[in-house]
Structures are given as C-alpha cells and as structure tokens.
Amino acid sequence: GESVGLHLPTLSVQEGDNSIINCAYSNSASDYFIWYKQESGKGPQFIIDIRSNMDKRQGQRVTVLLNKTVKHLSLQIAATQPGDSAVYFCAENSLVRDDKIIFGKGTRLHILP
Amino acid sequence: DVKVTQSSRYLVKRTGEKVFLECVQDMDHENMFWYRQDPGLGLRLIYFSYDVKMKEKGDIPEGYSVSREKKERFSLILESASTNQTSMYLCASSFPPSGGARETQYFGPGTRLLVL
C-alpha cells in the first residue's frame, strides 16, 4: 500500500493525456472494489465500483480494471482535466472482514498545464 | 443524490475539552461510520453503527464514544480532547449489503479538528 500526505505517491500527468492510477490489494477474498476521489479540503467522493465477477467497468471518462490473478486494481481517467487533481484511493470489501471496507492510502494526481 | 453533512468544517479546541462532532445523512441509510484521516495513515475506522442505538468499535475507538439516537444522525464524542486527536474526521453512511450487493460508503465533507 501507499502512504498519504507527505509521503503520498504522486502521479504527474499532462492535461489532456490519460491517467492510470494503480492499487494493489492483499486479500484474495475481497470481492468488491471502489475508487474514491478526494479533493483538497473535502471528503472522499465515490467514482466507480467493480465486483469480482467482472474485470472491467466503464463510467464517464473513467475505467476500472481488475486483475484478480495478481490482486491489482487500476483506475484510468481519459483526457485528464485540471478538475481531476485530487487524491485517489481504492477500497476493498470482503465478508472475511465482517463486511467493513478497507481503504488504501491513496495516490495524488497532479495535472501539468 | 446522497447528502452527508457534518456540523463543522473547522474546529479548534483545548486539551481536556469535551468535543461533539455531528453527522447527518438524508438517504435513510442504516449504516453510519466515523473515520479519522491522518498523513501516512490513511482512513482509520473509529466507530460504526448498523442501526439506531447500536454501535460497534472500529480499529481505533480509544478516547472516543458515539451516539446514534436517530437513524439520520451519528455523533462522535471526544470525552477529553488531547493533542493526538488533532485530525481530519470523516463521517460516512451506506445501505447494508443485501442480496450479494456490497455497501458503498458516501462521505461527508469532513471536520478538521485542532486540539491545542
């Protein structure tokens, strides 16, 4: 997992390019995954989710890919815009953990003009 | 649209004070959660509630208590604030899982608490 704040992994992307943010999860029993976006000074905002019986799901400008073999999740943002600047973090849910969601620590997306 | 509101965006309190953080959701969600978010540590679950009058400890309940008297309202209480409770506090709510569906948590805007 990644650290947040001072040690937050940062991805810098040119405006208009596509962004790919990655997340590794550790529990093979996890069967539901969510991506959140958190802008500075605000609470996390739901972006997109995916269940373990799928390997890809598309939303508006966003795509989530799930690779259960290597326990890897990614969020792709098409045509990145200045408003996409935020911390993005994944979350996983599993009955093994009494259905409590486990959050990753996040990646900061920085948009270059 | 789900709306989760928190009573304050910023709070400054002194060590030893009793602090109340209020959270209200308008979507009739059964589940409500309190987290704190700190650099390097991410989101940590303090307490959660699956129904009125019910509460469950999360991962870091020490120094906190909660109250759920009404379905839409979940309060976090710092009995005697300490400097190590300076943090961003986030409230969330969700429907319970049903029919194989998993819960998606919806967050409030957060309360940034500074304890001096």
Coordinates of N, CA and C in Angstrom, one line a residue:
Chain A
G1 N 0.8 -1.2 0.0 CA 0.0 0.0 0.0 C 0.9 1.2 0.0
E2 N 0.2 2.4 -0.3 CA 1.0 3.6 -0.5 C 0.8 4.5 0.8
S3 N 1.6 5.4 1.0 CA 1.4 6.3 2.1 C 0.7 7.6 1.6
V4 N 0.2 8.4 2.5 CA -0.6 9.6 2.2 C 0.0 10.8 2.8
G5 N -0.3 12.0 2.3 CA 0.2 13.2 2.9 C 1.6 13.5 2.4
L6 N 2.5 13.6 3.3 CA 3.9 14.0 3.0 C 4.6 12.9 2.1
H7 N 4.2 11.7 2.3 CA 4.8 10.6 1.6 C 3.9 10.0 0.5
L8 N 2.9 10.8 0.1 CA 2.0 10.3 -0.8 C 2.6 10.1 -2.2
P9 N 2.4 8.9 -2.8 CA 2.9 8.8 -4.2 C 2.1 9.8 -5.1
T10 N 2.9 10.4 -6.0 CA 2.3 11.4 -6.8 C 2.5 11.0 -8.3
L11 N 1.4 11.1 -9.0 CA 1.4 10.9 -10.5 C 1.2 12.2 -11.1
S12 N 2.1 12.7 -12.0 CA 2.0 13.9 -12.7 C 1.7 13.6 -14.2
V13 N 0.6 14.2 -14.6 CA 0.1 13.9 -16.0 C -0.2 15.2 -16.7
Q14 N 0.2 15.3 -18.0 CA -0.1 16.4 -18.8 C -1.6 16.5 -19.0
E15 N -2.1 17.7 -19.0 CA -3.6 18.0 -19.2 C -3.9 17.4 -20.6
G16 N -5.0 16.6 -20.7 CA -5.4 16.1 -22.0 C -4.9 14.6 -22.2
D17 N -3.9 14.2 -21.4 CA -3.4 12.8 -21.5 C -4.3 12.0 -20.7
N18 N -4.1 10.6 -20.8 CA -4.8 9.7 -20.0 C -4.0 9.4 -18.7
S19 N -4.7 9.2 -17.6 CA -4.0 8.9 -16.3 C -4.3 7.4 -15.9
I20 N -3.4 6.8 -15.4 CA -3.6 5.4 -14.8 C -3.1 5.4 -13.4
I21 N -4.0 5.1 -12.5 CA -3.6 5.0 -11.1 C -3.8 3.6 -10.6
N22 N -2.8 3.1 -9.9 CA -2.8 1.7 -9.6 C -3.0 1.4 -8.1
C23 N -3.5 0.3 -7.8 CA -3.8 -0.1 -6.4 C -3.6 -1.6 -6.3
A24 N -2.8 -2.0 -5.3 CA -2.7 -3.5 -5.0 C -3.5 -3.8 -3.8
Y25 N -4.2 -4.9 -3.8 CA -4.9 -5.3 -2.6 C -4.3 -6.7 -2.2
S26 N -4.5 -7.0 -0.9 CA -3.8 -8.1 -0.4 C -4.7 -9.3 -0.1
N27 N -6.0 -9.1 0.0 CA -6.9 -10.2 0.4 C -7.6 -10.8 -0.8
S28 N -7.3 -12.0 -1.1 CA -7.9 -12.7 -2.2 C -9.4 -12.9 -2.1
A29 N -9.9 -12.8 -0.8 CA -11.3 -13.0 -0.6 C -12.1 -11.7 -0.8
S30 N -11.4 -10.6 -1.1 CA -12.1 -9.4 -1.4 C -12.9 -9.5 -2.7
D31 N -14.2 -9.1 -2.7 CA -15.0 -9.3 -3.9 C -15.7 -8.1 -4.4
Y32 N -15.4 -6.9 -3.8 CA -16.0 -5.7 -4.2 C -15.0 -4.6 -4.0
F33 N -14.8 -3.7 -5.0 CA -13.8 -2.7 -5.0 C -14.4 -1.4 -5.5
I34 N -13.9 -0.3 -4.8 CA -14.4 1.0 -5.1 C -13.2 2.0 -5.3
W35 N -13.4 2.9 -6.2 CA -12.4 4.0 -6.3 C -13.1 5.3 -5.8
Y36 N -12.3 6.0 -4.9 CA -12.8 7.3 -4.4 C -11.8 8.4 -4.9
K37 N -12.4 9.6 -5.0 CA -11.6 10.8 -5.3 C -11.7 11.8 -4.1
Q38 N -10.6 12.3 -3.7 CA -10.7 13.3 -2.6 C -10.0 14.6 -3.0
E39 N -10.7 15.6 -3.2 CA -10.1 16.9 -3.5 C -9.7 17.6 -2.2
S40 N -8.8 18.5 -2.3 CA -8.2 19.2 -1.1 C -9.3 19.8 -0.3
G41 N -9.3 19.4 1.0 CA -10.3 20.0 2.0 C -11.7 19.4 1.9
K42 N -11.8 18.4 1.1 CA -13.2 17.8 1.0 C -13.2 16.3 1.4
G43 N -14.3 15.7 1.6 CA -14.4 14.3 1.9 C -14.3 13.5 0.6
P44 N -14.0 12.2 0.7 CA -13.9 11.3 -0.4 C -15.2 11.3 -1.2
Q45 N -15.1 11.2 -2.5 CA -16.3 11.1 -3.3 C -16.2 9.8 -4.2
F46 N -17.3 9.1 -4.1 CA -17.4 7.8 -4.9 C -17.2 8.1 -6.4
I47 N -16.4 7.3 -7.1 CA -16.2 7.5 -8.5 C -16.9 6.3 -9.2
I48 N -16.4 5.1 -8.9 CA -16.8 3.9 -9.7 C -16.5 2.7 -8.8
D49 N -17.3 1.6 -9.0 CA -17.0 0.4 -8.3 C -17.0 -0.8 -9.3
I50 N -16.5 -1.9 -8.8 CA -16.5 -3.1 -9.6 C -16.6 -4.3 -8.7
R51 N -17.3 -5.4 -9.2 CA -17.4 -6.6 -8.4 C -16.4 -7.6 -9.0
S52 N -16.1 -8.6 -8.2 CA -15.0 -9.5 -8.6 C -15.4 -10.4 -9.7
N53 N -16.7 -10.5 -10.1 CA -17.0 -11.3 -11.3 C -16.9 -10.5 -12.6
M54 N -16.3 -9.3 -12.5 CA -16.0 -8.5 -13.7 C -14.5 -8.2 -13.7
D55 N -14.0 -7.9 -14.9 CA -12.6 -7.5 -14.9 C -12.5 -6.1 -15.5
K56 N -13.6 -5.5 -15.9 CA -13.5 -4.1 -16.4 C -14.9 -3.5 -16.3
R57 N -14.9 -2.2 -15.9 CA -16.1 -1.5 -15.9 C -15.9 0.0 -16.3
Q58 N -16.8 0.5 -17.1 CA -16.5 1.9 -17.6 C -17.6 2.8 -17.1
G59 N -17.1 4.0 -16.8 CA -18.0 5.1 -16.4 C -17.8 6.3 -17.4
Q60 N -18.2 7.5 -16.9 CA -17.9 8.6 -17.8 C -16.5 9.1 -17.6
R61 N -15.7 8.9 -18.6 CA -14.2 9.2 -18.7 C -13.4 8.3 -17.8
V62 N -14.0 7.4 -17.0 CA -13.2 6.6 -16.1 C -13.5 5.1 -16.4
T63 N -12.4 4.3 -16.3 CA -12.5 2.9 -16.4 C -11.7 2.2 -15.3
V64 N -12.3 1.2 -14.7 CA -11.7 0.5 -13.7 C -11.4 -0.9 -14.2
L65 N -10.1 -1.4 -14.0 CA -9.7 -2.7 -14.4 C -9.3 -3.5 -13.2
L66 N -9.8 -4.8 -13.1 CA -9.5 -5.6 -12.0 C -8.8 -6.9 -12.5
N67 N -7.6 -7.1 -11.9 CA -6.8 -8.4 -12.2 C -6.7 -9.2 -11.0
K68 N -7.6 -10.1 -10.8 CA -7.7 -10.9 -9.6 C -6.5 -11.8 -9.5
T69 N -5.8 -12.2 -10.6 CA -4.7 -13.1 -10.5 C -3.5 -12.5 -9.7
V70 N -3.3 -11.2 -10.0 CA -2.2 -10.5 -9.3 C -2.7 -9.6 -8.2
K71 N -4.0 -9.6 -8.0 CA -4.6 -8.7 -6.9 C -4.3 -7.3 -7.2
H72 N -4.7 -6.8 -8.4 CA -4.3 -5.5 -8.8 C -5.6 -4.8 -9.4
L73 N -5.7 -3.5 -9.0 CA -6.8 -2.7 -9.5 C -6.2 -1.4 -10.1
S74 N -6.8 -1.0 -11.2 CA -6.4 0.3 -11.7 C -7.6 1.2 -12.1
L75 N -7.3 2.5 -12.0 CA -8.3 3.5 -12.5 C -7.7 4.3 -13.6
Q76 N -8.4 4.3 -14.7 CA -7.9 5.0 -15.9 C -8.9 6.2 -16.1
I77 N -8.3 7.4 -16.2 CA -9.0 8.6 -16.5 C -8.6 9.1 -17.9
A78 N -9.6 9.2 -18.7 CA -9.3 9.7 -20.1 C -9.3 11.2 -20.2
A79 N -8.4 11.7 -21.0 CA -8.4 13.1 -21.3 C -8.4 13.9 -20.0
T80 N -7.4 13.7 -19.2 CA -7.3 14.3 -17.8 C -7.5 15.9 -17.9
Q81 N -8.2 16.4 -16.9 CA -8.6 17.8 -16.9 C -8.0 18.4 -15.5
P82 N -7.9 19.7 -15.4 CA -7.4 20.3 -14.2 C -8.3 19.9 -13.0
G83 N -9.6 19.7 -13.2 CA -10.5 19.3 -12.1 C -10.3 17.9 -11.6
D84 N -9.5 17.1 -12.3 CA -9.2 15.8 -11.8 C -8.1 15.8 -10.8
S85 N -7.4 16.9 -10.5 CA -6.4 17.0 -9.5 C -7.0 16.6 -8.1
A86 N -6.5 15.6 -7.5 CA -7.1 15.1 -6.3 C -6.2 13.9 -5.8
V87 N -6.5 13.4 -4.6 CA -6.0 12.1 -4.1 C -7.0 11.1 -4.5
Y88 N -6.5 10.0 -5.1 CA -7.4 8.9 -5.5 C -7.0 7.7 -4.6
F89 N -8.0 7.0 -4.0 CA -7.7 5.8 -3.3 C -8.8 4.7 -3.6
C90 N -8.3 3.5 -3.5 CA -9.1 2.4 -3.7 C -9.6 1.8 -2.4
A91 N -10.7 1.1 -2.4 CA -11.2 0.4 -1.2 C -11.7 -1.0 -1.6
E92 N -11.5 -1.9 -0.7 CA -11.9 -3.3 -0.9 C -12.9 -3.7 0.2
N93 N -13.7 -4.6 -0.1 CA -14.7 -5.1 0.8 C -14.8 -6.7 0.8
S94 N -14.9 -7.3 1.9 CA -14.8 -8.7 2.0 C -15.6 -9.2 3.2
L95 N -16.3 -10.3 3.0 CA -17.1 -10.9 4.1 C -16.1 -11.4 5.2
V96 N -14.9 -11.7 4.8 CA -13.9 -12.1 5.8 C -13.7 -11.1 6.9
R97 N -13.8 -9.8 6.5 CA -13.5 -8.7 7.4 C -14.9 -8.1 7.9
D98 N -15.9 -9.0 8.1 CA -17.2 -8.5 8.6 C -17.8 -7.4 7.8
D99 N -17.5 -7.5 6.5 CA -18.1 -6.5 5.6 C -17.6 -5.1 5.8
K100 N -16.6 -4.8 6.5 CA -16.1 -3.5 6.6 C -15.1 -3.2 5.5
I101 N -15.3 -2.0 5.0 CA -14.4 -1.6 3.8 C -13.0 -1.3 4.3
I102 N -12.0 -1.7 3.6 CA -10.6 -1.4 3.9 C -10.2 -0.4 2.8
F103 N -9.6 0.7 3.2 CA -9.2 1.7 2.3 C -7.7 1.7 2.1
G104 N -7.3 1.9 0.9 CA -5.9 2.2 0.6 C -5.5 3.6 1.0
K105 N -4.2 3.9 0.9 CA -3.8 5.2 1.4 C -3.7 6.3 0.4
G106 N -3.8 5.9 -0.9 CA -4.0 6.9 -1.9 C -2.8 7.3 -2.7
T107 N -3.1 7.9 -3.9 CA -2.2 8.4 -4.8 C -2.6 9.8 -5.2
R108 N -1.7 10.8 -5.2 CA -2.1 12.1 -5.6 C -1.9 12.3 -7.1
L109 N -2.9 12.8 -7.8 CA -2.8 13.1 -9.2 C -2.6 14.6 -9.4
H110 N -1.5 14.9 -10.1 CA -1.1 16.3 -10.3 C -1.2 16.5 -11.8
I111 N -2.0 17.5 -12.2 CA -2.1 17.8 -13.6 C -1.2 19.0 -14.1
L112 N -0.4 18.7 -15.1 CA 0.5 19.7 -15.6 C -0.2 20.5 -16.7
P113 N 0.0 21.8 -16.7 CA -0.7 22.6 -17.8 C -0.1 22.4 -19.2
Chain B
D1 N -29.5 12.4 -5.0 CA -28.1 12.5 -4.6 C -28.0 12.3 -3.1
V2 N -27.0 11.5 -2.7 CA -26.8 11.3 -1.2 C -26.2 12.5 -0.6
K3 N -26.7 12.9 0.5 CA -26.1 14.1 1.2 C -25.8 13.7 2.6
V4 N -24.5 13.8 2.9 CA -24.0 13.6 4.2 C -23.4 14.9 4.7
T5 N -23.9 15.5 5.8 CA -23.3 16.8 6.2 C -22.7 16.6 7.6
Q6 N -21.7 17.4 7.9 CA -21.1 17.4 9.2 C -21.2 18.8 9.7
S7 N -21.3 18.9 11.0 CA -21.7 20.2 11.7 C -20.7 21.3 11.5
S8 N -19.4 20.9 11.5 CA -18.4 22.0 11.4 C -17.4 21.6 10.3
R9 N -16.8 22.5 9.6 CA -15.7 22.2 8.7 C -14.4 22.3 9.5
Y10 N -14.3 23.3 10.4 CA -13.1 23.5 11.2 C -13.5 23.7 12.7
L11 N -12.7 23.1 13.5 CA -12.9 23.3 15.0 C -11.5 23.4 15.7
V12 N -11.5 24.4 16.6 CA -10.3 24.5 17.5 C -10.7 24.3 18.9
K13 N -10.1 23.4 19.6 CA -10.5 23.1 21.0 C -9.2 23.0 21.8
R14 N -9.4 23.1 23.1 CA -8.3 23.0 24.1 C -8.3 21.6 24.7
T15 N -7.1 21.2 25.1 CA -6.9 19.9 25.7 C -7.8 19.8 26.9
G16 N -8.5 18.6 27.0 CA -9.4 18.4 28.1 C -10.8 18.7 27.9
E17 N -11.1 19.5 26.8 CA -12.5 19.8 26.5 C -13.2 18.6 25.9
K18 N -14.5 18.6 26.1 CA -15.4 17.6 25.5 C -15.8 18.1 24.2
V19 N -15.7 17.3 23.2 CA -15.9 17.8 21.8 C -17.0 16.9 21.2
F20 N -18.0 17.5 20.5 CA -19.0 16.8 19.8 C -18.9 17.1 18.3
L21 N -18.9 16.0 17.5 CA -18.9 16.1 16.1 C -20.2 15.5 15.6
E22 N -21.0 16.3 14.9 CA -22.3 15.7 14.4 C -22.3 15.4 12.9
C23 N -23.0 14.4 12.6 CA -23.1 13.9 11.2 C -24.6 13.6 10.9
V24 N -25.1 14.1 9.8 CA -26.5 13.8 9.4 C -26.5 13.4 8.0
Q25 N -27.3 12.3 7.7 CA -27.4 11.9 6.3 C -28.9 11.9 6.0
D26 N -29.2 12.1 4.7 CA -30.6 12.3 4.3 C -31.1 11.2 3.4
M27 N -30.4 10.1 3.4 CA -30.8 9.0 2.4 C -31.3 7.8 3.1
D28 N -31.7 7.9 4.4 CA -32.3 6.8 5.1 C -31.4 5.5 5.2
H29 N -30.1 5.8 5.2 CA -29.1 4.7 5.3 C -29.1 4.1 6.7
E30 N -29.0 2.8 6.8 CA -28.9 2.2 8.1 C -27.5 2.3 8.7
N31 N -26.5 2.3 7.9 CA -25.1 2.2 8.4 C -24.5 3.6 8.4
M32 N -23.8 3.9 9.5 CA -23.0 5.2 9.6 C -21.7 4.9 10.2
F33 N -20.7 5.7 9.8 CA -19.3 5.4 10.2 C -18.6 6.7 10.6
W34 N -17.7 6.6 11.5 CA -16.7 7.7 11.7 C -15.3 7.2 11.5
Y35 N -14.6 8.0 10.7 CA -13.1 7.8 10.4 C -12.3 9.0 10.9
R36 N -11.1 8.8 11.1 CA -10.1 9.9 11.1 C -9.1 9.6 10.0
Q37 N -8.6 10.7 9.4 CA -7.7 10.6 8.3 C -6.4 11.4 8.7
D38 N -5.3 10.8 8.6 CA -4.0 11.4 9.0 C -3.0 11.1 8.0
P39 N -2.1 12.0 7.7 CA -1.0 11.8 6.7 C -0.2 10.5 7.1
G40 N 0.0 9.7 6.1 CA 0.8 8.5 6.3 C 0.0 7.3 6.8
L41 N -1.2 7.6 7.3 CA -2.0 6.5 7.9 C -3.3 6.3 7.2
G42 N -3.7 7.2 6.3 CA -4.9 7.0 5.6 C -6.2 7.0 6.4
L43 N -7.2 6.4 6.0 CA -8.5 6.4 6.7 C -8.5 5.3 7.8
R44 N -8.8 5.6 9.0 CA -8.9 4.6 10.1 C -10.3 4.7 10.7
L45 N -10.9 3.6 10.9 CA -12.3 3.5 11.4 C -12.3 3.6 12.9
I46 N -13.1 4.5 13.4 CA -13.2 4.8 14.8 C -14.3 4.0 15.4
Y47 N -15.5 4.3 14.9 CA -16.8 3.6 15.4 C -17.7 3.5 14.2
F48 N -18.6 2.5 14.2 CA -19.7 2.5 13.2 C -21.0 2.0 13.9
S49 N -22.0 2.2 13.2 CA -23.4 1.8 13.7 C -24.2 1.2 12.6
Y50 N -24.8 0.1 12.8 CA -25.7 -0.5 11.8 C -27.2 -0.2 12.1
D51 N -27.5 0.5 13.1 CA -28.9 0.8 13.4 C -29.0 1.8 14.6
V52 N -30.1 2.3 14.7 CA -30.3 3.2 15.8 C -30.0 2.5 17.2
K53 N -29.4 3.2 18.0 CA -29.0 2.7 19.4 C -27.9 1.7 19.3
M54 N -27.4 1.3 18.1 CA -26.4 0.3 18.1 C -25.1 1.0 17.7
K55 N -24.0 0.4 18.3 CA -22.7 1.0 17.9 C -21.7 -0.2 18.0
E56 N -20.6 -0.1 17.2 CA -19.6 -1.1 17.2 C -18.2 -0.4 17.1
K57 N -17.3 -0.9 17.9 CA -15.9 -0.3 17.8 C -15.3 -0.6 16.5
G58 N -14.5 0.3 16.0 CA -13.7 0.1 14.8 C -12.3 -0.2 15.2
D59 N -11.4 0.3 14.5 CA -10.0 -0.1 14.7 C -9.3 0.7 15.8
I60 N -9.8 2.0 16.0 CA -9.1 2.9 17.0 C -10.2 3.6 17.8
P61 N -10.9 2.9 18.6 CA -12.0 3.6 19.4 C -11.5 4.3 20.7
E62 N -10.3 4.1 21.1 CA -9.9 4.6 22.4 C -9.9 6.2 22.4
G63 N -10.5 6.7 23.4 CA -10.6 8.2 23.5 C -11.9 8.7 22.9
Y64 N -12.7 7.9 22.2 CA -13.9 8.3 21.5 C -15.1 7.5 22.0
S65 N -16.3 8.2 21.9 CA -17.5 7.4 22.0 C -18.5 8.0 20.9
V66 N -19.6 7.3 20.8 CA -20.5 7.7 19.7 C -22.0 7.6 20.3
S67 N -22.9 8.2 19.6 CA -24.3 8.2 19.9 C -25.1 8.1 18.6
R68 N -26.1 7.2 18.6 CA -27.0 7.1 17.4 C -28.4 7.0 18.0
E69 N -29.0 8.2 18.3 CA -30.3 8.2 18.8 C -31.4 8.2 17.7
K70 N -31.0 8.8 16.6 CA -31.9 8.8 15.4 C -31.2 8.2 14.2
K71 N -31.9 7.6 13.3 CA -31.4 7.0 12.2 C -30.5 7.9 11.3
E72 N -30.9 9.1 11.2 CA -30.1 10.0 10.3 C -28.9 10.7 10.9
R73 N -28.8 10.5 12.2 CA -27.7 11.3 12.9 C -26.8 10.4 13.7
F74 N -25.5 10.6 13.5 CA -24.5 9.8 14.2 C -23.4 10.8 14.8
S75 N -23.3 10.8 16.1 CA -22.4 11.8 16.7 C -21.1 11.1 17.2
L76 N -20.0 11.8 17.1 CA -18.8 11.3 17.6 C -18.4 12.3 18.8
I77 N -18.0 11.7 19.9 CA -17.7 12.4 21.1 C -16.3 12.2 21.5
L78 N -15.5 13.2 21.7 CA -14.2 13.1 22.3 C -14.4 13.5 23.8
E79 N -14.3 12.6 24.7 CA -14.7 12.8 26.1 C -13.7 13.9 26.7
S80 N -12.4 13.8 26.4 CA -11.5 14.7 26.9 C -10.4 14.9 25.8
A81 N -10.5 15.9 25.0 CA -9.7 16.1 23.8 C -8.2 16.1 24.2
S82 N -7.4 15.5 23.4 CA -6.0 15.5 23.5 C -5.3 15.9 22.2
T83 N -4.1 16.4 22.3 CA -3.4 16.9 21.1 C -3.3 15.8 20.0
N84 N -3.2 14.6 20.4 CA -3.0 13.5 19.4 C -4.4 13.2 18.7
Q85 N -5.4 13.9 19.1 CA -6.7 13.7 18.4 C -6.9 14.8 17.3
T86 N -5.9 15.7 17.2 CA -5.9 16.6 16.0 C -5.9 15.8 14.8
S87 N -6.9 16.0 13.9 CA -7.0 15.2 12.7 C -8.2 15.7 11.9
M88 N -8.3 15.1 10.7 CA -9.5 15.3 9.9 C -10.5 14.1 10.2
Y89 N -11.7 14.5 10.5 CA -12.7 13.5 10.9 C -13.7 13.4 9.8
L90 N -14.0 12.2 9.3 CA -14.9 12.0 8.2 C -16.0 11.1 8.6
C91 N -17.2 11.5 8.3 CA -18.4 10.6 8.6 C -18.8 10.0 7.2
A92 N -19.4 8.8 7.3 CA -19.9 8.2 6.1 C -21.1 7.4 6.4
S93 N -21.9 7.2 5.3 CA -23.1 6.4 5.5 C -23.3 5.4 4.3
S94 N -24.1 4.4 4.6 CA -24.3 3.4 3.5 C -25.6 2.6 3.8
F95 N -26.1 2.0 2.7 CA -27.1 0.9 2.9 C -26.4 -0.3 3.4
P96 N -27.1 -1.2 4.1 CA -26.4 -2.5 4.4 C -26.3 -3.4 3.1
P97 N -25.4 -4.3 3.1 CA -25.3 -5.2 2.0 C -26.6 -6.1 1.9
S98 N -27.1 -6.3 0.7 CA -28.3 -7.2 0.6 C -28.2 -7.9 -0.7
G99 N -28.7 -9.1 -0.8 CA -28.7 -9.9 -2.0 C -27.4 -10.0 -2.7
G100 N -26.3 -10.0 -1.9 CA -25.0 -10.2 -2.5 C -24.4 -8.8 -2.9
A101 N -25.2 -7.7 -2.7 CA -24.6 -6.4 -3.0 C -23.7 -6.0 -1.9
R102 N -22.8 -5.2 -2.2 CA -21.8 -4.7 -1.2 C -22.1 -3.2 -1.0
E103 N -21.8 -2.8 0.2 CA -22.1 -1.4 0.5 C -21.1 -0.4 -0.1
T104 N -21.6 0.7 -0.6 CA -20.8 1.8 -1.0 C -20.9 2.9 0.0
Q105 N -19.9 3.4 0.6 CA -20.0 4.4 1.6 C -19.9 5.8 1.0
Y106 N -20.8 6.7 1.4 CA -20.8 8.1 1.0 C -20.3 9.0 2.1
F107 N -19.4 9.8 1.8 CA -18.7 10.6 2.8 C -19.3 12.0 2.9
G108 N -19.2 12.6 4.2 CA -19.4 14.0 4.4 C -18.1 14.8 4.0
P109 N -18.2 16.1 4.1 CA -17.1 17.0 3.7 C -15.9 16.9 4.7
G110 N -16.1 16.4 5.9 CA -15.0 16.3 6.9 C -15.0 17.5 7.8
T111 N -14.5 17.2 9.0 CA -14.2 18.3 10.0 C -12.8 18.2 10.4
R112 N -12.1 19.3 10.2 CA -10.7 19.4 10.6 C -10.6 19.9 12.0
L113 N -10.2 19.1 12.9 CA -10.1 19.4 14.3 C -8.7 19.7 14.8
L114 N -8.5 20.8 15.4 CA -7.2 21.1 16.0 C -7.3 21.2 17.5
V115 N -6.6 20.4 18.2 CA -6.6 20.4 19.7 C -5.3 21.0 20.2
L116 N -5.5 22.1 20.9 CA -4.3 22.9 21.4 C -3.9 22.5 22.8

